[in-house]
């Protein structure tokens, strides 16, 4: 089948909207490198677009009605947005589902230690990473510390020009003969992904000069003076170690974006942008942004959580009364784009791809009929009827799209949140944006694919 490059839809002189949307996205992923940061920023944007807090509406006793724009957040790391449609809720919803967590390093609960007059932070990697990619990079600390009295301290160190940065050291090439003989999975061990944070000893009184861990003491002194953080406060902290720096244009033609967390914030942001622009549709429109996908969608803020179902039940209650049968119908009649990234074809690694069935930069929104691994294990396999409907919608709105699998059949694989929503008997398919360097500290996407994703998501909300 002939593939059409989406850039041809936007010849020179007609690319303003593509590049303008790319700039908004670059700012978003530069500023929002954790789930909490994503939710905080998107709630602010949602309020500016006229969305109200569903929990406040419920508390006020006001009935939810057609045209209402509502949001609900859970524990600061899960966000659901609704635009109530013209049809009764039991007729189903059109849902865009994406995740806002990304692979990274997390600080352990007791992270700070000293070794040979160097202070380091102990980490535990999160999600699927190639551990060797996380060494010799400038890293930043993002997150929150909650003190015993409930005071929350926001941590964001390493992003401003005058901030210090941190990093995981690598072994010099001159002494790495044995290291280079190891398998790539063993070149850097998980327990060695510790972040170097200081080397100056604390200036002690004369009788304390022999005290141990003076470098650690100096770091603790800095944390106390500059951030009001005590060592015990790490016990109730959630601090993520992420690449330091802003997203950047990539390539002479500035057609691509290099940034941390494209997987899956590129789909989360384009999904949010689509619902923020959406007026009242026939069906209720939903954008569902969840946590923990990279580790199995578990926990109270992952897709396995019942939070979304609870919020739909609250909508029914506020719109005339909850009814289990109507709730079941609403879920069963819903349609979902499980918006997650796909692997972009890379000519440097062509051997793992099957060219007829893979995603290409510049070819628009990607549909994966199934994911999983090898014999489609763990996948949601979308029906041909649903795929035909989506073809009609995309073609009718002149959205550039392509279909893909995640590499050759026995090469590997991966999963998304699709199967979890399918458990409600919804029609679900994976769709998203093609990514190079997926799960690396710096990933690459095409600006035109990002823009076509937003357009495709908007068309889906209006017409599915």
Short mmCIF file of C-alpha atoms in Angstrom, two decimals:
data_model
loop_
_atom_site.label_atom_id
_atom_site.label_comp_id
_atom_site.label_asym_id
_atom_site.label_seq_id
_atom_site.Cartn_x
_atom_site.Cartn_y
_atom_site.Cartn_z
CA UNK A 1 0.00 0.00 0.00
CA UNK A 2 1.20 3.50 -0.83
CA UNK A 3 2.11 5.61 2.18
CA UNK A 4 1.57 9.35 1.95
CA UNK A 5 3.87 11.68 3.84
CA UNK A 6 1.73 14.07 5.88
CA UNK A 7 4.13 16.97 5.32
CA UNK A 8 2.85 17.10 1.73
CA UNK A 9 -0.48 18.30 3.14
CA UNK A 10 1.35 21.29 4.53
CA UNK A 11 3.63 22.74 1.85
CA UNK A 12 6.05 25.51 2.72
CA UNK A 13 4.10 28.58 3.77
CA UNK A 14 1.23 26.53 5.20
CA UNK A 15 2.91 24.93 8.18
CA UNK A 16 2.17 27.59 10.79
CA UNK A 17 -0.35 25.54 12.76
CA UNK A 18 1.86 22.45 12.72
CA UNK A 19 4.86 24.31 14.09
CA UNK A 20 2.79 26.41 16.51
CA UNK A 21 1.30 23.28 18.07
CA UNK A 22 4.78 21.81 18.25
CA UNK A 23 5.95 24.83 20.26
CA UNK A 24 3.11 24.40 22.78
CA UNK A 25 3.97 20.74 23.13
CA UNK A 26 7.68 21.43 23.58
CA UNK A 27 6.90 23.77 26.46
CA UNK A 28 4.61 21.18 28.04
CA UNK A 29 7.12 18.32 28.04
CA UNK A 30 9.93 20.67 29.08
CA UNK A 31 7.96 21.83 32.13
CA UNK A 32 6.13 18.58 32.97
CA UNK A 33 8.50 15.70 33.60
CA UNK A 34 6.49 13.90 36.30
CA UNK A 35 2.91 12.72 36.57
CA UNK A 36 2.14 15.34 39.21
CA UNK A 37 3.54 18.13 37.07
CA UNK A 38 1.44 16.94 34.12
CA UNK A 39 -1.77 16.84 36.13
CA UNK A 40 -1.16 20.23 37.75
CA UNK A 41 -0.44 21.92 34.42
CA UNK A 42 -3.32 20.28 32.54
CA UNK A 43 -5.81 21.18 35.29
CA UNK A 44 -4.70 24.81 34.96
CA UNK A 45 -5.19 24.63 31.19
CA UNK A 46 -8.52 22.83 31.63
CA UNK A 47 -9.83 25.56 33.94
CA UNK A 48 -8.79 28.17 31.39
CA UNK A 49 -10.78 26.23 28.79
CA UNK A 50 -13.92 26.27 30.97
CA UNK A 51 -13.69 22.92 32.77
CA UNK A 52 -15.00 22.66 36.33
CA UNK A 53 -14.01 20.30 39.14
CA UNK A 54 -16.51 17.42 39.10
CA UNK A 55 -16.07 16.85 42.82
CA UNK A 56 -17.00 20.47 43.55
CA UNK A 57 -20.04 20.24 41.28
CA UNK A 58 -21.18 17.10 43.10
CA UNK A 59 -20.60 18.71 46.50
CA UNK A 60 -22.68 21.73 45.48
CA UNK A 61 -25.65 19.52 44.59
CA UNK A 62 -25.87 20.97 41.08
CA UNK A 63 -27.05 18.49 38.47
CA UNK A 64 -24.68 17.66 35.62
CA UNK A 65 -26.18 18.45 32.23
CA UNK A 66 -25.40 18.42 28.51
CA UNK A 67 -22.58 20.79 27.64
CA UNK A 68 -20.88 20.69 31.03
CA UNK A 69 -17.10 20.50 30.92
CA UNK A 70 -15.78 18.65 33.96
CA UNK A 71 -12.54 17.24 35.31
CA UNK A 72 -11.66 14.90 38.15
CA UNK A 73 -8.18 14.22 39.50
CA UNK A 74 -7.01 11.39 41.72
CA UNK A 75 -4.07 11.69 44.12
CA UNK A 76 -2.44 14.26 41.87
CA UNK A 77 -1.44 11.65 39.27
CA UNK A 78 -4.59 10.67 37.36
CA UNK A 79 -6.85 13.03 35.44
CA UNK A 80 -10.20 12.46 33.74
CA UNK A 81 -11.93 15.13 31.67
CA UNK A 82 -15.52 14.99 30.42
CA UNK A 83 -17.54 17.04 27.95
CA UNK A 84 -21.13 15.89 28.51
CA UNK A 85 -22.79 15.05 25.20
CA UNK A 86 -26.30 15.36 23.82
CA UNK A 87 -27.15 11.66 24.03
CA UNK A 88 -27.91 9.94 27.35
CA UNK A 89 -24.74 8.69 29.02
CA UNK A 90 -25.89 5.08 28.67
CA UNK A 91 -25.45 5.43 24.90
CA UNK A 92 -21.72 5.36 25.55
CA UNK A 93 -18.71 7.64 25.60
CA UNK A 94 -15.91 8.39 23.16
CA UNK A 95 -12.74 8.01 25.22
CA UNK A 96 -9.15 9.04 24.62
CA UNK A 97 -6.93 7.16 27.07
CA UNK A 98 -3.21 7.83 27.52
CA UNK A 99 -0.60 7.56 30.25
CA UNK A 100 1.55 10.29 31.76
CA UNK A 101 4.28 8.27 33.47
CA UNK A 102 7.63 7.67 31.75
CA UNK A 103 10.72 5.55 32.42
CA UNK A 104 13.12 7.20 34.89
CA UNK A 105 15.10 6.71 38.10
CA UNK A 106 13.32 7.04 41.48
CA UNK A 107 15.09 7.88 44.73
CA UNK A 108 14.91 5.14 47.33
CA UNK A 109 13.36 5.99 50.68
CA UNK A 110 16.78 6.10 52.35
CA UNK A 111 18.80 7.46 49.44
CA UNK A 112 21.62 9.67 50.74
CA UNK A 113 24.99 8.12 51.58
CA UNK A 114 28.70 8.90 51.45
CA UNK A 115 31.50 6.81 49.96
CA UNK A 116 35.13 7.96 49.80
CA UNK A 117 34.12 11.58 50.43
CA UNK A 118 31.52 11.61 47.69
CA UNK A 119 27.81 12.05 48.45
CA UNK A 120 25.38 10.02 46.37
CA UNK A 121 21.66 9.31 46.11
CA UNK A 122 20.59 5.67 45.79
CA UNK A 123 17.96 5.01 43.09
CA UNK A 124 15.62 2.32 41.80
CA UNK A 125 14.87 2.49 38.07
CA UNK A 126 11.23 2.72 36.99
CA UNK A 127 9.87 1.07 33.86
CA UNK A 128 11.73 -0.55 31.01
CA UNK A 129 15.09 1.15 30.57
CA UNK A 130 18.41 0.36 28.96
CA UNK A 131 20.42 1.13 32.08
CA UNK A 132 23.57 2.06 30.19
CA UNK A 133 21.72 4.99 28.59
CA UNK A 134 21.35 6.77 31.94
CA UNK A 135 25.02 7.34 32.71
CA UNK A 136 27.13 10.43 31.91
CA UNK A 137 24.04 12.60 31.41
CA UNK A 138 22.97 15.82 33.15
CA UNK A 139 20.04 14.85 35.37
CA UNK A 140 17.49 16.83 37.37
CA UNK A 141 15.44 16.08 40.49
CA UNK A 142 11.66 16.54 40.27
CA UNK A 143 9.01 15.60 42.80
CA UNK A 144 7.46 16.30 46.15
CA UNK A 145 8.42 15.86 49.79
CA UNK A 146 5.68 15.74 52.43
CA UNK A 147 6.82 16.54 55.96
CA UNK A 148 5.25 14.98 59.05
CA UNK A 149 3.08 18.06 59.64
CA UNK A 150 1.63 17.74 56.13
CA UNK A 151 3.70 20.53 54.60
CA UNK A 152 4.45 19.78 50.93
CA UNK A 153 7.76 20.85 49.42
CA UNK A 154 7.98 20.86 45.64
CA UNK A 155 11.35 19.71 44.31
CA UNK A 156 12.58 20.90 40.91
CA UNK A 157 16.36 21.19 40.80
CA UNK A 158 18.43 21.10 37.63
CA UNK A 159 16.23 22.85 35.07
CA UNK A 160 17.16 26.51 35.52
CA UNK A 161 20.35 27.81 33.97
CA UNK A 162 21.84 28.60 37.38
CA UNK A 163 20.73 25.29 38.96
CA UNK A 164 23.22 22.52 39.64
CA UNK A 165 22.70 19.29 37.72
CA UNK A 166 23.44 15.74 38.83
CA UNK A 167 24.47 12.51 37.17
CA UNK A 168 25.42 8.84 37.21
CA UNK A 169 29.12 8.33 36.46
CA UNK A 170 30.45 5.90 33.87
CA UNK A 171 33.71 3.99 33.77
CA UNK A 172 36.45 5.63 31.71
CA UNK A 173 37.26 3.91 28.42
CA UNK A 174 40.87 3.39 29.54
CA UNK A 175 39.79 0.96 32.27
CA UNK A 176 36.68 -0.54 30.74
CA UNK A 177 38.11 -3.60 29.04
CA UNK A 178 36.19 -6.06 31.22
CA UNK A 179 33.07 -3.88 31.25
CA UNK A 180 32.91 -3.86 27.46
CA UNK A 181 32.91 -7.66 27.38
CA UNK A 182 29.64 -7.79 29.32
CA UNK A 183 26.16 -8.13 27.84
CA UNK A 184 24.46 -4.76 27.32
CA UNK A 185 21.96 -5.62 30.08
CA UNK A 186 24.88 -6.05 32.53
CA UNK A 187 27.21 -3.21 31.47
CA UNK A 188 25.54 -1.00 34.09
CA UNK A 189 23.88 -2.72 37.05
CA UNK A 190 20.67 -1.33 38.54
CA UNK A 191 22.27 -0.92 41.96
CA UNK A 192 25.00 1.22 40.38
CA UNK A 193 22.60 3.85 39.03
CA UNK A 194 23.40 6.14 41.95
CA UNK A 195 23.44 9.89 41.47
CA UNK A 196 26.48 11.96 42.48
CA UNK A 197 25.36 15.07 44.40
CA UNK A 198 28.32 16.48 46.37
CA UNK A 199 32.01 16.39 47.32
CA UNK A 200 32.73 19.23 49.82
CA UNK A 201 33.04 18.23 53.51
CA UNK A 202 31.01 20.08 56.11
CA UNK A 203 33.03 22.68 58.00
CA UNK A 204 33.02 21.28 61.53
CA UNK A 205 34.27 22.52 64.87
CA UNK A 206 37.83 21.48 65.84
CA UNK A 207 36.72 18.62 68.08
CA UNK A 208 34.40 17.26 65.37
CA UNK A 209 36.87 17.16 62.51
CA UNK A 210 37.17 13.41 62.75
CA UNK A 211 33.45 12.91 62.33
CA UNK A 212 32.47 10.52 59.56
CA UNK A 213 30.37 11.37 56.46
CA UNK A 214 31.17 15.08 56.46
CA UNK A 215 30.33 15.37 52.75
CA UNK A 216 26.92 13.86 53.40
CA UNK A 217 26.56 16.26 56.33
CA UNK A 218 27.32 19.18 54.04
CA UNK A 219 24.67 18.07 51.54
CA UNK A 220 22.15 17.74 54.38
CA UNK A 221 23.07 21.24 55.54
CA UNK A 222 22.43 22.61 52.05
CA UNK A 223 19.10 20.77 51.86
CA UNK A 224 18.10 22.22 55.23
CA UNK A 225 19.16 25.79 54.46
CA UNK A 226 17.93 26.02 50.88
CA UNK A 227 14.96 23.65 50.76
CA UNK A 228 13.92 23.02 54.40
CA UNK A 229 14.51 19.29 53.94
CA UNK A 230 15.70 16.96 56.72
CA UNK A 231 17.15 13.51 56.01
CA UNK A 232 14.12 11.75 57.51
CA UNK A 233 11.86 13.64 55.09
CA UNK A 234 13.04 11.34 52.29
CA UNK A 235 10.88 8.67 53.93
CA UNK A 236 7.77 10.51 52.72
CA UNK A 237 9.09 11.77 49.41
CA UNK A 238 8.45 10.99 45.77
CA UNK A 239 11.45 12.29 43.84
CA UNK A 240 12.13 11.32 40.25
CA UNK A 241 15.51 11.62 38.53
CA UNK A 242 14.98 12.74 34.93
CA UNK A 243 17.07 14.19 32.11
CA UNK A 244 17.84 17.87 32.69
CA UNK A 245 17.03 20.34 29.95
CA UNK A 246 14.32 21.48 27.59
CA UNK A 247 12.82 19.75 24.58
CA UNK A 248 14.55 20.91 21.40
CA UNK A 249 13.89 21.10 17.68
CA UNK A 250 15.62 18.21 15.94
CA UNK A 251 17.04 18.29 12.42
CA UNK A 252 18.06 21.08 10.05
CA UNK A 253 14.43 21.43 8.96
CA UNK A 254 13.18 21.53 12.57
CA UNK A 255 10.64 18.86 11.64
CA UNK A 256 11.17 16.80 14.79
CA UNK A 257 11.23 17.24 18.56
CA UNK A 258 13.80 15.75 20.91
CA UNK A 259 12.52 15.52 24.46
CA UNK A 260 12.15 13.41 27.57
CA UNK A 261 8.88 11.54 28.04
CA UNK A 262 7.35 11.45 24.55
CA UNK A 263 6.17 8.02 25.71
CA UNK A 264 3.46 8.76 26.43
CA UNK A 265 3.07 12.49 26.98
CA UNK A 266 2.98 13.09 23.23
CA UNK A 267 -0.34 11.22 23.17
CA UNK A 268 -1.51 12.65 26.49
CA UNK A 269 -0.98 16.25 25.37
CA UNK A 270 -2.55 15.79 21.93
CA UNK A 271 -5.51 14.00 23.55
CA UNK A 272 -5.93 16.82 26.05
CA UNK A 273 -5.66 19.43 23.30
CA UNK A 274 -8.35 17.61 21.32
CA UNK A 275 -10.88 17.54 24.16
CA UNK A 276 -10.04 21.12 25.19
CA UNK A 277 -11.06 22.25 21.70
CA UNK A 278 -14.13 20.00 21.53
CA UNK A 279 -17.60 21.51 21.69
CA UNK A 280 -20.66 19.48 22.68
CA UNK A 281 -20.80 16.24 20.67
CA UNK A 282 -23.52 13.62 20.33
CA UNK A 283 -21.76 11.34 22.79
CA UNK A 284 -19.95 12.36 25.94
CA UNK A 285 -16.27 13.00 25.23
CA UNK A 286 -13.65 11.77 27.68
CA UNK A 287 -9.92 12.23 28.04
CA UNK A 288 -8.40 9.82 30.56
CA UNK A 289 -4.77 10.34 31.59
CA UNK A 290 -3.38 7.68 33.91
CA UNK A 291 -0.26 6.75 35.84
CA UNK A 292 1.76 3.51 36.23
CA UNK A 293 1.39 2.17 32.68
CA UNK A 294 5.12 1.59 32.46
CA UNK A 295 4.96 -0.87 35.39
CA UNK A 296 1.70 -2.63 34.58
CA UNK A 297 -1.04 -0.02 35.14
CA UNK A 298 -1.29 -1.04 38.79
CA UNK A 299 -2.20 0.95 41.90
CA UNK A 300 -4.77 3.59 42.73
CA UNK A 301 -3.61 5.92 39.95
CA UNK A 302 -3.09 3.29 37.24
CA UNK A 303 -5.67 2.12 34.72
CA UNK A 304 -6.40 -0.92 36.87
CA UNK A 305 -7.83 1.48 39.46
CA UNK A 306 -11.61 1.80 39.75
CA UNK A 307 -11.39 5.61 39.85
CA UNK A 308 -12.70 6.15 36.33
CA UNK A 309 -15.65 3.81 36.93
CA UNK A 310 -16.40 5.65 40.16
CA UNK A 311 -16.47 9.00 38.35
CA UNK A 312 -18.81 7.66 35.67
CA UNK A 313 -21.08 6.38 38.45
CA UNK A 314 -20.99 9.87 40.02
CA UNK A 315 -22.05 11.37 36.69
CA UNK A 316 -25.05 9.04 36.55
CA UNK A 317 -25.98 9.93 40.11
CA UNK A 318 -25.80 13.64 39.34
CA UNK A 319 -27.78 13.27 36.10
CA UNK A 320 -30.84 11.61 37.59
CA UNK A 321 -29.69 8.66 39.66
CA UNK A 322 -27.23 5.79 39.44
CA UNK A 323 -28.47 2.59 37.83
CA UNK A 324 -26.20 -0.45 37.43
CA UNK A 325 -27.81 -1.52 34.16
CA UNK A 326 -27.41 1.96 32.64
CA UNK A 327 -23.83 2.09 33.89
CA UNK A 328 -23.09 -1.27 32.25
CA UNK A 329 -24.63 -0.03 29.00
CA UNK A 330 -22.61 3.18 29.12
CA UNK A 331 -19.36 1.27 29.46
CA UNK A 332 -20.25 -1.39 26.90
CA UNK A 333 -21.38 1.19 24.33
CA UNK A 334 -18.19 3.24 24.66
CA UNK A 335 -15.41 3.47 22.11
CA UNK A 336 -11.77 4.05 22.98
CA UNK A 337 -8.57 5.16 21.36
CA UNK A 338 -5.92 3.79 23.70
CA UNK A 339 -3.47 6.52 22.82
CA UNK A 340 0.05 5.21 23.19
CA UNK A 341 3.19 5.58 21.11
CA UNK A 342 4.43 3.17 18.49
CA UNK A 343 7.95 2.30 17.35
CA UNK A 344 9.10 4.39 14.39
CA UNK A 345 11.03 2.71 11.60
CA UNK A 346 14.74 3.36 11.95
CA UNK A 347 16.89 2.52 8.91
CA UNK A 348 19.86 1.93 11.25
CA UNK A 349 17.97 -0.97 12.88
CA UNK A 350 15.93 -2.24 9.95
CA UNK A 351 16.40 -5.90 10.87
CA UNK A 352 13.83 -5.76 13.71
CA UNK A 353 11.08 -4.24 11.55
CA UNK A 354 8.78 -5.63 8.88
CA UNK A 355 8.56 -2.74 6.43
CA UNK A 356 4.96 -3.25 5.28
CA UNK A 357 3.65 -3.23 8.85
CA UNK A 358 5.55 -0.62 10.81
CA UNK A 359 5.18 3.09 11.58
CA UNK A 360 7.09 5.78 9.72
CA UNK A 361 7.91 9.36 10.65
CA UNK A 362 5.71 11.82 8.80
CA UNK A 363 2.95 9.35 7.95
CA UNK A 364 0.56 10.60 10.63
CA UNK A 365 -1.44 9.00 13.43
CA UNK A 366 -0.60 5.31 14.03
CA UNK A 367 -3.19 2.58 14.63
CA UNK A 368 -2.01 -0.70 16.17
CA UNK A 369 -4.78 -3.25 15.74
CA UNK A 370 -2.99 -5.35 18.34
CA UNK A 371 0.14 -5.12 20.46
CA UNK A 372 1.34 -7.84 22.81
CA UNK A 373 4.32 -10.08 22.08
CA UNK A 374 4.99 -13.04 19.84
CA UNK A 375 1.62 -14.83 19.53
CA UNK A 376 -0.22 -11.55 20.38
CA UNK A 377 0.20 -12.45 24.05
CA UNK A 378 -1.34 -9.84 26.36
CA UNK A 379 -2.88 -7.79 23.58
CA UNK A 380 -6.22 -6.23 22.84
CA UNK A 381 -7.06 -7.15 19.24
CA UNK A 382 -9.48 -4.60 17.76
CA UNK A 383 -12.37 -5.78 15.61
CA UNK A 384 -12.40 -5.12 11.85
CA UNK A 385 -15.76 -3.37 12.23
CA UNK A 386 -14.22 -0.83 14.60
CA UNK A 387 -11.17 -0.39 12.39
CA UNK A 388 -13.45 0.27 9.41
CA UNK A 389 -15.31 2.94 11.33
CA UNK A 390 -12.06 4.67 12.23
CA UNK A 391 -10.89 4.55 8.61
CA UNK A 392 -14.11 6.28 7.61
CA UNK A 393 -13.67 8.99 10.26
CA UNK A 394 -10.02 9.66 9.48
CA UNK A 395 -10.48 9.71 5.71
CA UNK A 396 -13.58 11.89 6.03
CA UNK A 397 -11.59 14.45 8.01
CA UNK A 398 -8.45 14.14 5.85
CA UNK A 399 -6.37 12.93 8.79
CA UNK A 400 -3.12 11.27 7.77
CA UNK A 401 -2.90 7.86 9.42
CA UNK A 402 -1.03 4.58 9.14
CA UNK A 403 -1.16 1.11 10.68
CA UNK A 404 1.65 -0.67 12.45
CA UNK A 405 2.86 -3.61 14.49
CA UNK A 406 5.56 -3.36 17.15
CA UNK A 407 8.42 -4.95 15.22
CA UNK A 408 8.75 -8.40 13.70
CA UNK A 409 6.61 -11.20 15.08
CA UNK A 410 9.20 -12.92 17.28
CA UNK A 411 11.34 -9.85 17.94
CA UNK A 412 9.73 -8.62 21.16
CA UNK A 413 6.61 -6.63 21.94
CA UNK A 414 4.85 -4.49 24.49
CA UNK A 415 1.50 -3.61 26.01
CA UNK A 416 -0.73 -0.64 26.74
CA UNK A 417 -3.87 0.17 28.76
CA UNK A 418 -6.11 -1.04 25.91
CA UNK A 419 -6.92 -4.48 27.34
CA UNK A 420 -8.04 -2.99 30.66
CA UNK A 421 -10.67 -0.75 29.07
CA UNK A 422 -11.68 -3.64 26.82
CA UNK A 423 -12.58 -5.53 30.00
CA UNK A 424 -15.64 -3.24 30.21
CA UNK A 425 -16.68 -4.60 26.77
CA UNK A 426 -15.68 -1.36 25.06
CA UNK A 427 -14.44 -1.18 21.48
CA UNK A 428 -10.75 -0.36 21.86
CA UNK A 429 -7.76 0.12 19.58
CA UNK A 430 -4.26 1.40 20.21
CA UNK A 431 -3.38 4.61 18.42
CA UNK A 432 -0.65 7.15 18.83
CA UNK A 433 2.52 8.75 17.53
CA UNK A 434 5.63 7.04 16.17
CA UNK A 435 8.74 7.48 18.35
CA UNK A 436 12.46 6.95 17.80
CA UNK A 437 14.69 6.10 20.80
CA UNK A 438 11.63 4.91 22.75
CA UNK A 439 12.33 4.65 26.52
CA UNK A 440 15.69 6.38 26.12
CA UNK A 441 16.33 9.57 28.14
CA UNK A 442 15.86 11.59 24.96
CA UNK A 443 13.21 10.42 22.48
CA UNK A 444 12.31 11.81 19.03
CA UNK A 445 8.94 12.46 17.39
CA UNK A 446 7.76 14.19 14.19
CA UNK A 447 5.87 17.46 14.57
CA UNK A 448 3.47 16.61 11.77
CA UNK A 449 2.62 13.27 13.40
CA UNK A 450 1.90 15.12 16.65
CA UNK A 451 -0.40 17.53 14.82
CA UNK A 452 -2.21 14.80 12.90
CA UNK A 453 -2.73 12.93 16.17
CA UNK A 454 -4.51 15.92 17.67
CA UNK A 455 -6.65 16.27 14.55
CA UNK A 456 -7.45 12.56 14.52
CA UNK A 457 -8.38 12.53 18.20
CA UNK A 458 -10.69 15.49 17.68
CA UNK A 459 -12.40 13.81 14.73
CA UNK A 460 -12.88 10.65 16.81
CA UNK A 461 -14.55 12.59 19.66
CA UNK A 462 -16.92 14.29 17.22
CA UNK A 463 -17.91 11.38 15.02
CA UNK A 464 -17.35 7.95 16.61
#
